[in-house]
Short mmCIF file of C-alpha atoms and ligand atoms in Angstrom, two decimals:
data_model
loop_
_atom_site.label_atom_id
_atom_site.label_comp_id
_atom_site.label_asym_id
_atom_site.label_seq_id
_atom_site.Cartn_x
_atom_site.Cartn_y
_atom_site.Cartn_z
CA MET A 1 219.04 156.32 209.09
CA ALA A 2 220.35 153.05 210.48
CA VAL A 3 222.97 153.23 213.20
CA SER A 4 225.88 151.11 212.13
CA GLY A 5 229.62 151.30 212.03
CA PHE A 6 230.45 150.34 215.62
CA GLN A 7 233.71 148.56 214.90
CA PHE A 8 234.01 146.69 218.17
CA ASP A 9 237.14 144.78 219.10
CA ASN A 10 236.48 143.71 222.66
CA THR A 11 239.67 142.61 224.37
CA TYR A 12 238.54 143.18 227.96
CA ALA A 13 235.55 140.86 227.57
CA VAL A 14 237.59 138.23 225.73
CA GLN A 15 240.85 138.28 227.70
CA LEU A 16 239.74 139.10 231.23
CA GLU A 17 237.05 136.63 232.13
CA GLY A 18 236.46 136.84 235.86
CA PHE A 19 237.06 140.60 235.91
CA TYR A 20 233.45 141.44 235.11
CA VAL A 21 229.89 140.22 234.95
CA PRO A 22 228.20 140.13 231.52
CA TRP A 23 225.33 142.56 231.94
CA GLN A 24 222.69 144.46 229.96
CA GLY A 25 221.49 148.01 230.35
CA GLU A 26 217.97 148.67 231.53
CA ALA A 27 214.99 148.72 229.14
CA PHE A 28 214.25 152.43 229.63
CA PRO A 29 210.78 153.67 228.65
CA ALA A 30 211.73 156.41 226.19
CA PRO A 31 215.42 157.09 225.53
CA SER A 32 215.97 160.40 223.80
CA ILE A 33 219.19 162.11 222.69
CA VAL A 34 220.02 165.37 224.45
CA ARG A 35 223.28 165.97 222.65
CA VAL A 36 225.72 164.01 220.52
CA ASN A 37 229.38 164.99 220.40
CA ASP A 38 229.72 165.22 216.61
CA THR A 39 233.49 165.54 216.45
CA LEU A 40 234.13 162.67 218.82
CA ALA A 41 231.56 160.49 217.02
CA ARG A 42 233.41 161.06 213.76
CA ASP A 43 236.75 160.30 215.45
CA LEU A 44 235.24 156.96 216.42
CA GLY A 45 234.17 156.30 212.83
CA LEU A 46 230.50 156.83 213.73
CA ASP A 47 227.92 158.94 211.94
CA PRO A 48 226.73 161.64 214.39
CA ALA A 49 223.49 162.24 212.47
CA ALA A 50 222.65 158.55 212.68
CA LEU A 51 223.33 158.49 216.41
CA ASP A 52 221.01 161.45 216.92
CA SER A 53 217.94 159.27 216.43
CA PRO A 54 215.60 157.05 218.48
CA GLU A 55 217.73 154.06 217.50
CA GLY A 56 220.90 155.89 218.57
CA ALA A 57 219.23 156.86 221.85
CA ALA A 58 218.28 153.22 222.52
CA ILE A 59 221.90 152.17 221.96
CA LEU A 60 223.49 154.99 223.94
CA SER A 61 221.16 154.54 226.93
CA GLY A 62 222.09 150.86 227.14
CA LYS A 63 218.60 149.67 226.24
CA THR A 64 219.64 148.02 222.96
CA PRO A 65 223.21 146.76 222.58
CA PRO A 66 224.58 147.47 219.12
CA GLU A 67 225.90 144.67 216.96
CA GLY A 68 229.29 143.49 218.18
CA ALA A 69 228.92 144.84 221.73
CA THR A 70 229.68 142.59 224.72
CA PRO A 71 228.05 144.62 227.49
CA LEU A 72 229.46 143.99 230.95
CA ALA A 73 229.84 145.49 234.42
CA MET A 74 233.45 145.74 235.56
CA ALA A 75 234.64 144.64 239.00
CA TYR A 76 236.81 146.95 241.06
CA ALA A 77 237.56 147.89 244.64
CA GLY A 78 238.93 151.11 246.04
CA HIS A 79 240.06 153.30 248.88
CA GLN A 80 237.37 155.92 249.37
CA PHE A 81 238.52 158.85 251.53
CA GLY A 82 241.20 156.55 252.94
CA GLY A 83 238.96 153.58 253.83
CA PHE A 84 239.12 150.41 251.77
CA SER A 85 236.00 148.98 250.10
CA PRO A 86 236.83 145.53 248.72
CA GLN A 87 233.86 145.55 246.37
CA LEU A 88 232.76 148.58 244.37
CA GLY A 89 232.53 147.92 240.63
CA ASP A 90 230.26 149.36 237.96
CA GLY A 91 227.20 149.93 240.11
CA ARG A 92 225.44 152.07 237.53
CA ALA A 93 227.41 151.60 234.35
CA ILE A 94 228.25 149.10 231.65
CA LEU A 95 231.09 148.78 229.21
CA LEU A 96 229.64 148.19 225.73
CA GLY A 97 233.00 147.34 224.22
CA GLU A 98 236.11 148.82 222.62
CA ILE A 99 236.22 150.72 219.37
CA ILE A 100 239.33 151.34 217.30
CA ASP A 101 239.09 155.00 216.36
CA THR A 102 240.03 156.54 213.02
CA LYS A 103 243.59 157.13 214.27
CA GLY A 104 243.95 153.48 215.31
CA ALA A 105 243.58 154.09 219.06
CA ARG A 106 241.54 151.71 221.20
CA ARG A 107 238.73 153.47 223.10
CA ASP A 108 236.23 152.09 225.61
CA LEU A 109 232.58 152.94 225.06
CA HIS A 110 230.94 152.99 228.47
CA LEU A 111 227.47 154.01 229.63
CA LYS A 112 226.99 155.65 233.02
CA GLY A 113 223.48 155.57 234.48
CA SER A 114 222.35 152.48 232.56
CA GLY A 115 220.64 150.74 235.49
CA ARG A 116 221.39 148.41 238.38
CA THR A 117 224.11 145.76 238.16
CA PRO A 118 225.43 143.08 240.53
CA PHE A 119 227.73 145.84 241.89
CA SER A 120 224.97 148.32 242.75
CA ARG A 121 224.93 147.59 246.48
CA GLY A 122 222.17 149.88 247.82
CA GLY A 123 222.20 152.25 244.82
CA ASP A 124 219.51 152.65 242.18
CA GLY A 125 221.91 152.28 239.26
CA LYS A 126 220.75 155.58 237.80
CA ALA A 127 222.10 158.99 236.89
CA VAL A 128 220.21 162.24 236.37
CA LEU A 129 220.43 164.88 233.69
CA GLY A 130 222.18 167.68 235.62
CA PRO A 131 225.23 165.66 236.69
CA VAL A 132 225.38 163.90 233.31
CA LEU A 133 225.59 167.26 231.54
CA ARG A 134 228.08 168.46 234.13
CA GLU A 135 230.40 165.57 233.29
CA TYR A 136 229.86 166.25 229.57
CA LEU A 137 230.73 169.91 229.93
CA ILE A 138 233.72 169.62 232.24
CA GLY A 139 235.19 166.60 230.45
CA GLU A 140 235.00 168.39 227.11
CA ALA A 141 236.45 171.55 228.69
CA MET A 142 239.38 169.50 230.04
CA HIS A 143 239.93 167.96 226.63
CA ALA A 144 239.98 171.40 225.00
CA LEU A 145 242.50 172.50 227.65
CA GLY A 146 244.75 169.70 226.44
CA ILE A 147 244.37 167.63 229.62
CA PRO A 148 244.05 163.84 229.25
CA THR A 149 240.47 162.88 230.07
CA THR A 150 237.59 160.57 229.43
CA ARG A 151 235.12 162.23 227.08
CA ALA A 152 231.42 162.48 226.44
CA LEU A 153 230.06 160.90 223.27
CA ALA A 154 226.44 161.65 224.12
CA ALA A 155 223.94 162.55 226.80
CA VAL A 156 220.61 160.74 226.66
CA THR A 157 217.48 161.10 228.77
CA THR A 158 215.79 157.84 229.66
CA GLY A 159 212.15 158.94 229.83
CA GLU A 160 211.79 158.12 233.53
CA ASP A 161 212.11 160.15 236.68
CA VAL A 162 214.80 159.25 239.20
CA MET A 163 214.44 160.15 242.86
CA ARG A 164 217.14 162.36 244.29
CA GLU A 165 216.17 165.27 246.55
CA GLY A 166 213.03 165.19 244.40
CA PRO A 167 212.14 163.58 241.07
CA LYS A 168 214.75 164.36 238.42
CA PRO A 169 214.97 163.46 234.74
CA GLY A 170 216.92 160.19 234.42
CA ALA A 171 219.86 160.27 232.00
CA VAL A 172 222.81 158.28 230.72
CA LEU A 173 226.24 159.55 229.75
CA ALA A 174 227.94 157.65 226.93
CA ARG A 175 231.57 157.99 227.89
CA VAL A 176 234.71 157.25 225.89
CA ALA A 177 238.02 156.44 227.60
CA ALA A 178 241.44 155.05 226.73
CA SER A 179 240.32 152.34 229.15
CA HIS A 180 238.47 151.99 232.43
CA LEU A 181 241.35 150.23 234.20
CA ARG A 182 241.72 151.82 237.61
CA VAL A 183 244.03 151.41 240.58
CA GLY A 184 240.92 149.93 242.18
CA THR A 185 240.72 147.22 239.50
CA PHE A 186 244.10 145.93 240.70
CA GLN A 187 243.05 146.26 244.33
CA PHE A 188 239.98 144.08 243.76
CA PHE A 189 242.13 141.00 243.08
CA ALA A 190 245.10 141.95 245.26
CA ALA A 191 242.80 142.21 248.29
CA ARG A 192 241.65 138.66 247.59
CA ARG A 193 245.29 137.51 247.28
CA GLU A 194 244.59 136.39 243.72
CA THR A 195 248.08 137.11 242.46
CA GLU A 196 247.63 135.32 239.14
CA MET A 197 244.60 137.49 238.40
CA VAL A 198 246.61 140.62 239.25
CA ARG A 199 249.32 139.38 236.89
CA LYS A 200 246.80 138.83 234.13
CA LEU A 201 245.46 142.34 234.64
CA ALA A 202 248.93 143.87 234.76
CA ASP A 203 249.92 142.07 231.54
CA TYR A 204 246.74 143.35 229.92
CA ALA A 205 247.35 146.91 231.15
CA ILE A 206 250.94 146.85 229.91
CA ALA A 207 249.95 145.55 226.46
CA ARG A 208 247.18 148.11 226.20
CA HIS A 209 248.80 151.26 227.62
CA TYR A 210 252.56 150.78 227.83
CA PRO A 211 253.30 148.20 225.10
CA ASP A 212 257.00 149.07 224.91
CA LEU A 213 257.36 147.39 228.33
CA VAL A 214 256.31 144.03 226.91
CA GLY A 215 259.27 141.64 227.04
CA THR A 216 261.43 143.94 229.20
CA ASP A 217 263.24 142.63 232.31
CA ALA A 218 261.05 144.32 234.88
CA PRO A 219 257.67 145.00 233.25
CA TYR A 220 255.67 145.32 236.51
CA LEU A 221 258.06 147.79 238.07
CA GLY A 222 258.00 149.56 234.71
CA LEU A 223 254.21 149.68 234.85
CA LEU A 224 254.30 151.28 238.28
CA GLU A 225 256.80 153.85 237.09
CA ARG A 226 254.81 154.72 233.95
CA VAL A 227 251.56 155.11 235.82
CA ALA A 228 253.34 157.29 238.38
CA GLU A 229 254.75 159.45 235.59
CA ALA A 230 251.38 159.68 233.84
CA GLN A 231 249.66 160.70 237.06
CA ALA A 232 252.40 163.20 237.93
CA ALA A 233 251.91 164.83 234.53
CA LEU A 234 248.13 164.73 234.86
CA VAL A 235 247.93 166.26 238.33
CA ALA A 236 250.44 168.94 237.28
CA ARG A 237 248.08 169.83 234.43
CA TRP A 238 245.13 169.99 236.83
CA MET A 239 247.08 172.32 239.10
CA GLY A 240 247.92 174.53 236.15
CA VAL A 241 244.25 175.31 235.47
CA GLY A 242 242.97 175.31 239.06
CA PHE A 243 241.09 172.04 238.65
CA ILE A 244 239.98 170.25 241.80
CA HIS A 245 238.95 166.66 241.14
CA GLY A 246 237.19 166.35 244.48
CA VAL A 247 237.07 162.57 244.81
CA MET A 248 240.54 161.17 244.15
CA ASN A 249 239.66 157.74 245.50
CA THR A 250 241.73 154.87 244.10
CA ASP A 251 238.74 153.67 242.07
CA ASN A 252 238.79 157.06 240.34
CA MET A 253 242.46 156.93 239.34
CA THR A 254 243.16 155.48 235.90
CA ILE A 255 246.09 153.41 234.73
CA SER A 256 246.02 155.30 231.42
CA GLY A 257 246.63 158.70 233.03
CA GLU A 258 243.28 160.14 231.98
CA THR A 259 241.09 162.15 234.33
CA ILE A 260 238.02 160.11 235.20
CA ASP A 261 234.82 160.60 237.16
CA TYR A 262 233.60 164.16 237.12
CA GLY A 263 231.47 164.05 240.26
CA PRO A 264 232.20 166.78 242.76
CA CYS A 265 234.97 168.40 240.71
CA ALA A 266 235.14 172.15 240.13
CA PHE A 267 237.56 174.89 239.10
CA MET A 268 238.94 177.27 241.67
CA ASP A 269 238.21 180.98 241.22
CA SER A 270 240.50 182.89 243.60
CA TYR A 271 243.71 181.13 244.37
CA ALA A 272 243.62 179.36 247.75
CA PRO A 273 245.40 176.03 248.19
CA GLY A 274 242.83 174.79 250.74
CA THR A 275 239.95 175.14 248.30
CA VAL A 276 237.41 172.30 248.54
CA PHE A 277 234.01 172.20 246.88
CA SER A 278 232.79 168.71 247.77
CA SER A 279 230.07 168.62 250.42
CA ILE A 280 231.56 165.53 252.07
CA ASP A 281 235.26 166.45 252.05
CA HIS A 282 235.26 167.98 255.52
CA GLN A 283 238.94 167.32 256.16
CA GLY A 284 240.10 168.83 252.88
CA ARG A 285 241.65 165.50 251.89
CA TYR A 286 241.15 166.32 248.21
CA ALA A 287 241.70 170.09 248.45
CA TYR A 288 243.46 171.81 245.54
CA GLY A 289 246.87 171.92 247.23
CA ASN A 290 246.63 168.35 248.50
CA GLN A 291 246.14 166.69 245.12
CA PRO A 292 249.79 165.80 244.44
CA VAL A 293 250.10 164.19 247.87
CA MET A 294 246.90 162.23 247.34
CA ALA A 295 248.10 161.05 243.94
CA GLN A 296 251.23 159.71 245.61
CA TRP A 297 249.14 158.03 248.31
CA ASN A 298 247.01 156.33 245.65
CA LEU A 299 250.12 155.22 243.77
CA ALA A 300 251.43 153.63 246.97
CA ARG A 301 248.21 151.58 247.06
CA PHE A 302 248.81 150.64 243.42
CA ALA A 303 252.39 149.65 244.26
CA GLU A 304 251.13 147.34 247.01
CA THR A 305 249.10 145.38 244.46
CA LEU A 306 252.17 144.94 242.24
CA VAL A 307 254.74 143.92 244.88
CA PRO A 308 254.07 140.16 244.52
CA LEU A 309 254.68 140.50 240.76
CA ILE A 310 257.72 142.74 240.97
CA SER A 311 259.72 140.22 242.99
CA PRO A 312 257.79 136.96 243.50
CA ASP A 313 260.58 135.16 245.37
CA ASP A 314 261.76 138.01 247.55
CA PRO A 315 258.92 140.22 248.83
CA ASP A 316 261.30 142.53 250.71
CA ARG A 317 263.10 143.31 247.50
CA GLY A 318 259.73 143.92 245.79
CA VAL A 319 258.78 146.36 248.52
CA SER A 320 262.05 148.26 248.31
CA LEU A 321 261.93 148.54 244.51
CA ALA A 322 258.32 149.73 244.58
CA THR A 323 259.04 152.14 247.43
CA GLU A 324 261.89 153.64 245.47
CA VAL A 325 259.47 154.51 242.63
CA ILE A 326 256.89 155.97 245.01
CA ASP A 327 259.59 158.01 246.74
CA ARG A 328 260.52 159.48 243.37
CA PHE A 329 256.98 160.70 242.77
CA PRO A 330 257.54 164.16 244.33
CA THR A 331 260.41 164.72 241.87
CA MET A 332 258.37 163.45 238.92
CA TYR A 333 255.57 165.75 239.97
CA SER A 334 257.80 168.75 240.60
CA ASP A 335 259.38 168.36 237.14
CA ALA A 336 255.98 168.09 235.49
CA TRP A 337 254.63 171.04 237.47
CA THR A 338 257.63 173.21 236.62
CA ALA A 339 257.11 172.45 232.93
CA VAL A 340 253.46 173.45 233.21
CA MET A 341 254.35 176.63 235.08
CA CYS A 342 257.11 177.61 232.66
CA ALA A 343 254.60 177.42 229.81
CA LYS A 344 252.16 179.53 231.82
CA LEU A 345 254.87 182.09 232.57
CA GLY A 346 256.13 182.21 228.99
CA LEU A 347 259.53 180.77 229.85
CA ALA A 348 260.69 178.58 226.99
CA GLU A 349 264.23 177.97 228.16
CA ALA A 350 264.14 175.93 231.37
CA ARG A 351 266.49 177.10 234.12
CA ASP A 352 267.19 175.68 237.56
CA GLU A 353 265.61 178.59 239.38
CA ASP A 354 262.23 178.23 237.63
CA THR A 355 260.66 175.91 240.19
CA ASP A 356 261.43 178.38 242.97
CA LEU A 357 260.20 181.29 240.90
CA ALA A 358 256.88 179.54 240.26
CA ARG A 359 256.53 178.56 243.94
CA ALA A 360 257.20 182.14 244.99
CA LEU A 361 254.38 183.29 242.72
CA PHE A 362 251.93 181.01 244.51
CA GLU A 363 253.11 182.39 247.84
CA ALA A 364 252.53 185.93 246.59
CA MET A 365 249.02 185.01 245.44
CA GLU A 366 247.96 183.38 248.69
CA GLY A 367 245.35 185.28 250.67
CA GLN A 368 245.09 187.94 247.96
CA GLY A 369 241.74 186.94 246.44
CA VAL A 370 243.37 186.78 243.01
CA ASP A 371 241.34 185.10 240.30
CA PHE A 372 243.63 182.24 239.25
CA THR A 373 242.59 182.16 235.59
CA LEU A 374 242.50 185.91 234.98
CA PHE A 375 245.85 186.36 236.70
CA PHE A 376 247.79 184.52 233.99
CA ARG A 377 246.00 186.28 231.14
CA GLY A 378 246.75 189.57 232.93
CA LEU A 379 250.38 188.61 233.34
CA ALA A 380 250.66 188.02 229.58
CA ASP A 381 248.99 191.35 228.97
CA GLY A 382 251.73 192.93 231.10
CA VAL A 383 254.46 191.15 229.11
CA ARG A 384 252.88 192.64 226.00
CA GLY A 385 253.14 196.10 227.57
CA GLY A 386 249.58 196.39 228.92
CA ALA A 387 248.34 197.00 232.45
CA GLY A 388 249.21 193.49 233.69
CA ALA A 389 247.84 191.59 236.67
CA ARG A 390 248.81 193.88 239.57
CA ALA A 391 245.32 195.30 240.07
CA LEU A 392 244.01 191.81 240.92
CA PHE A 393 245.89 191.83 244.26
CA ASP A 394 244.38 193.23 247.45
CA ASP A 395 247.87 194.27 248.55
CA PRO A 396 250.35 194.02 245.67
CA ALA A 397 253.55 194.35 247.74
CA GLY A 398 254.39 190.63 247.61
CA TYR A 399 253.47 190.47 243.96
CA ASP A 400 255.66 193.47 243.13
CA SER A 401 258.76 191.82 244.51
CA TRP A 402 257.92 188.57 242.75
CA HIS A 403 257.45 190.53 239.53
CA GLU A 404 260.94 192.00 239.83
CA ALA A 405 262.37 188.48 239.89
CA TYR A 406 260.14 187.52 236.98
CA THR A 407 261.29 190.50 234.95
CA LEU A 408 264.92 189.55 235.55
CA ARG A 409 264.18 185.94 234.60
CA GLN A 410 262.53 187.06 231.36
CA SER A 411 265.71 188.80 230.30
CA HIS A 412 267.20 185.32 229.73
CA GLU A 413 264.56 184.52 227.11
CA THR A 414 265.36 185.00 223.46
CA ALA A 415 261.82 185.36 222.06
CA THR A 416 260.32 188.84 221.79
CA PRO A 417 257.84 189.96 224.48
CA GLU A 418 255.05 189.81 221.91
CA ALA A 419 255.90 186.19 221.01
CA ARG A 420 256.19 185.22 224.68
CA ALA A 421 252.86 186.83 225.52
CA ASP A 422 251.22 185.00 222.62
CA ALA A 423 252.70 181.71 223.83
CA MET A 424 251.34 182.44 227.32
CA ASP A 425 247.88 183.00 225.89
CA ARG A 426 248.10 179.57 224.28
CA ALA A 427 248.96 178.03 227.66
CA ASN A 428 246.59 180.03 229.87
CA PRO A 429 242.88 179.66 229.20
CA LEU A 430 240.61 182.67 229.15
CA TYR A 431 237.55 180.46 229.64
CA ILE A 432 237.18 177.73 232.24
CA PRO A 433 233.91 176.13 233.37
CA ARG A 434 233.07 178.81 235.93
CA ASN A 435 230.94 177.31 238.67
CA HIS A 436 228.12 179.84 238.44
CA LEU A 437 227.91 179.41 234.64
CA VAL A 438 227.90 175.62 234.86
CA GLU A 439 225.18 175.76 237.48
CA ALA A 440 223.02 178.16 235.45
CA ALA A 441 223.45 175.98 232.33
CA LEU A 442 222.38 172.84 234.20
CA ILE A 443 219.37 174.49 235.83
CA ALA A 444 218.19 175.72 232.43
CA ALA A 445 218.78 172.29 230.87
CA GLU A 446 216.76 170.56 233.57
CA ALA A 447 213.96 173.01 232.81
CA GLY A 448 214.15 172.04 229.13
CA ASP A 449 216.32 174.89 227.76
CA LEU A 450 219.64 173.64 226.37
CA GLY A 451 220.63 177.09 225.06
CA PRO A 452 222.90 178.10 227.97
CA PHE A 453 224.53 174.64 228.02
CA ASN A 454 225.23 174.73 224.30
CA ARG A 455 226.60 178.30 224.40
CA LEU A 456 228.86 177.52 227.36
CA LEU A 457 230.15 174.34 225.73
CA ASP A 458 230.84 176.28 222.56
CA VAL A 459 233.04 178.79 224.42
CA LEU A 460 234.80 176.05 226.39
CA GLU A 461 235.71 174.20 223.20
CA THR A 462 238.20 176.98 222.33
CA PRO A 463 239.24 178.12 225.80
CA PHE A 464 242.34 180.08 224.78
CA GLU A 465 240.64 182.21 222.15
CA HIS A 466 239.04 185.54 222.98
CA ARG A 467 235.43 185.50 221.78
CA GLU A 468 233.77 188.78 220.94
CA GLY A 469 230.60 189.26 222.97
CA ARG A 470 231.43 186.39 225.32
CA GLU A 471 233.25 188.50 227.96
CA ASP A 472 230.80 187.40 230.68
CA TYR A 473 232.05 183.84 230.30
CA ALA A 474 235.53 184.88 231.40
CA ALA A 475 234.40 186.69 234.55
CA PRO A 476 234.42 185.19 238.05
CA ALA A 477 231.19 184.74 239.99
CA PRO A 478 229.77 187.94 241.45
CA ALA A 479 231.42 188.70 244.80
CA ASP A 480 228.14 188.17 246.69
CA ALA A 481 227.54 184.68 245.20
CA ASP A 482 226.96 181.86 247.69
CA PRO A 483 229.89 179.51 248.34
CA TYR A 484 229.87 176.75 245.74
CA VAL A 485 229.21 173.20 246.92
CA THR A 486 229.39 169.99 244.87
CA PHE A 487 228.08 166.49 245.54
CA CYS A 488 229.21 162.88 245.01
CA GLY A 489 227.15 160.06 243.60
CA THR A 490 224.52 162.22 241.98
P1 AMP B 501 231.76 157.35 242.36
O1 AMP B 501 231.62 158.13 243.63
O2 AMP B 501 230.91 157.86 241.24
O3 AMP B 501 233.17 157.13 241.96
O4 AMP B 501 231.14 155.91 242.66
C1 AMP B 501 231.66 155.03 243.62
C2 AMP B 501 230.95 153.71 243.54
O5 AMP B 501 229.55 153.87 243.81
C3 AMP B 501 231.01 153.00 242.20
O6 AMP B 501 231.10 151.63 242.45
C4 AMP B 501 229.70 153.37 241.56
O7 AMP B 501 229.31 152.44 240.58
C5 AMP B 501 228.77 153.35 242.75
N1 AMP B 501 227.58 154.19 242.56
C6 AMP B 501 227.52 155.55 242.54
N2 AMP B 501 226.24 155.95 242.35
C7 AMP B 501 225.48 154.84 242.24
C8 AMP B 501 224.09 154.59 242.04
N3 AMP B 501 223.20 155.60 241.91
N4 AMP B 501 223.68 153.31 241.97
C9 AMP B 501 224.54 152.29 242.11
N5 AMP B 501 225.86 152.45 242.30
C10 AMP B 501 226.33 153.71 242.37
MG1 MG B 502 233.97 156.39 240.25
#
C-alpha cells in the first residue's frame, strides 16, 4: 500500500529562514518498523497500516522524505546544568515538517536518531533501540495520564549497529509535538545579540501557540507570562505523578508547555523529594523536589531573551516588567500544584487551607518509604471505607494526625464518599511506568521480543483503570532491587 496523505504545511521552514539548516536524514541500510502508534497516526490523518511497511519505514527513519516535507535541522542553544552552550541544535534529528491533524491542530513531525547534521559536534547523530522505545513508552504513558507531551508516532530500526557501551541496534523515533520551539531556540539568537531574529521567533511563537496575544499592547510580555503559566501547570502535573524529568536544561523546555526529551527521566517509587535517577546529576539539580525552582530558573533565562523586545527604548523597564512575571512564578506554580493535589485528594471545592493540607501530607510522607503512586489509590480506598493507606507508612504517627485534618476537610465536601473516591481514582493512576518494568521491557525488545514492551504499553494506555491479571504492573520494584540509574544522550 502506498504511503500518502502527509498533509504538510511547513511554516517553520518557510517563515524562519536562518533558524535552521535544510538537511536530509541518513540513507540507512535497512529501515524496519518496530511499532506504529495507530491512534496517533489516524489523528494525523495517516493510514497506520500503510506506515507499517518498508516504504513507511524509509520515511520514518529519515531515509526518504515524503512528498511535501522540507527536512531541516533546527538551531538552538541552551543552558545545560547551569552552563551556557551557545550552539546545540538538532545534532541527531530532523524536522520533516508540520501536519495539520484531523482536529485542525498543527503538529511537528520530527525524527530523532536520523544521522549527523551540522549541529552534531562530536556526536554520531544516532539513537539506539532501547532509549527510543523508552521515550515511546514514557511519552505515551504521560499522554495517557493527561500530561502535555510530545508523542511517539513510530519506532524504526535502521538496520545498522551503533556503538554505545557495545554495538546496539540503531533506531529512530518519529516524534510528534505541538512544536519544537524551546527556550534554547530564543537563546541561540539572543546570545548573538540578533534582536530582530528573536523578534521574528517571538512573533512566530505567539502566532503559533498564543494567537490571542497577536495585536495586543504587550505581546512579548504576554508571551513570557503564558509560557510561565504553561510551565507552572506542566511541572505541577509532573509533581502529581512523581515524574522526574532529569534533564531540565533550557534546550529541553518547550514554549508550548509540552514535556519534551525523555532521556534520563523516571518515575519515583517511594516519596523522597531528593530523588534523582540521572547518572550525571550529582548535585541533585534536577531532583524531584527541585523541579519547580529549576523551571523558574529556566524561565528567567527565557525572560532575558525577551527583555529587548518587551521595552526596546528602556531596558530597565523591560527588566523590571520581566522580573515581575518571573517573581510571580512561585504563585502560579503553587496555584497549579494545589489544583492538582485537590484532584488527587478528592476535594472538589477549593478552600484556602488546601495548599497547607497538601504540603502537610508531603511532610508526613517524607522518610516513610511510602510508594507515591499506591498511596493515593490507598487513600481513595480509605475514603470508600476500605483499609486505606496507613499500612504503607513505616511509622504512621505523622500520617494519622494528617488524616484527622483530611477527614475534617472532607466534611466540607458535598459529594458522597463513593463519588469522591471514584473521582480520586480518575486523578490517581494505578499504573505508572515502573522503572523495573520499563527496563525489563527494553532488555527483551533489544533481544528481539517485543511482547513485554507491548503489554506494558497496553496497561499504561489506560493508567487509571484496574486491569484483571495485571496486578504485577502496579507493584513497586522488589525491595532488594538495585538503585535505578538513567543516562543522558543515549
Ligand atoms: P539532549 O541531552 O538529548 O537534550 O541533547 C543535547 C544536545 O546534544 C542536542 O543538541 C542533541 O542534538 C545533541 N546530541 C545528543 N546525542 C547526540 C548524538 N548521538 N549525536 C549528535 N548529537 C547529539
Ligand atoms: Mg534535548
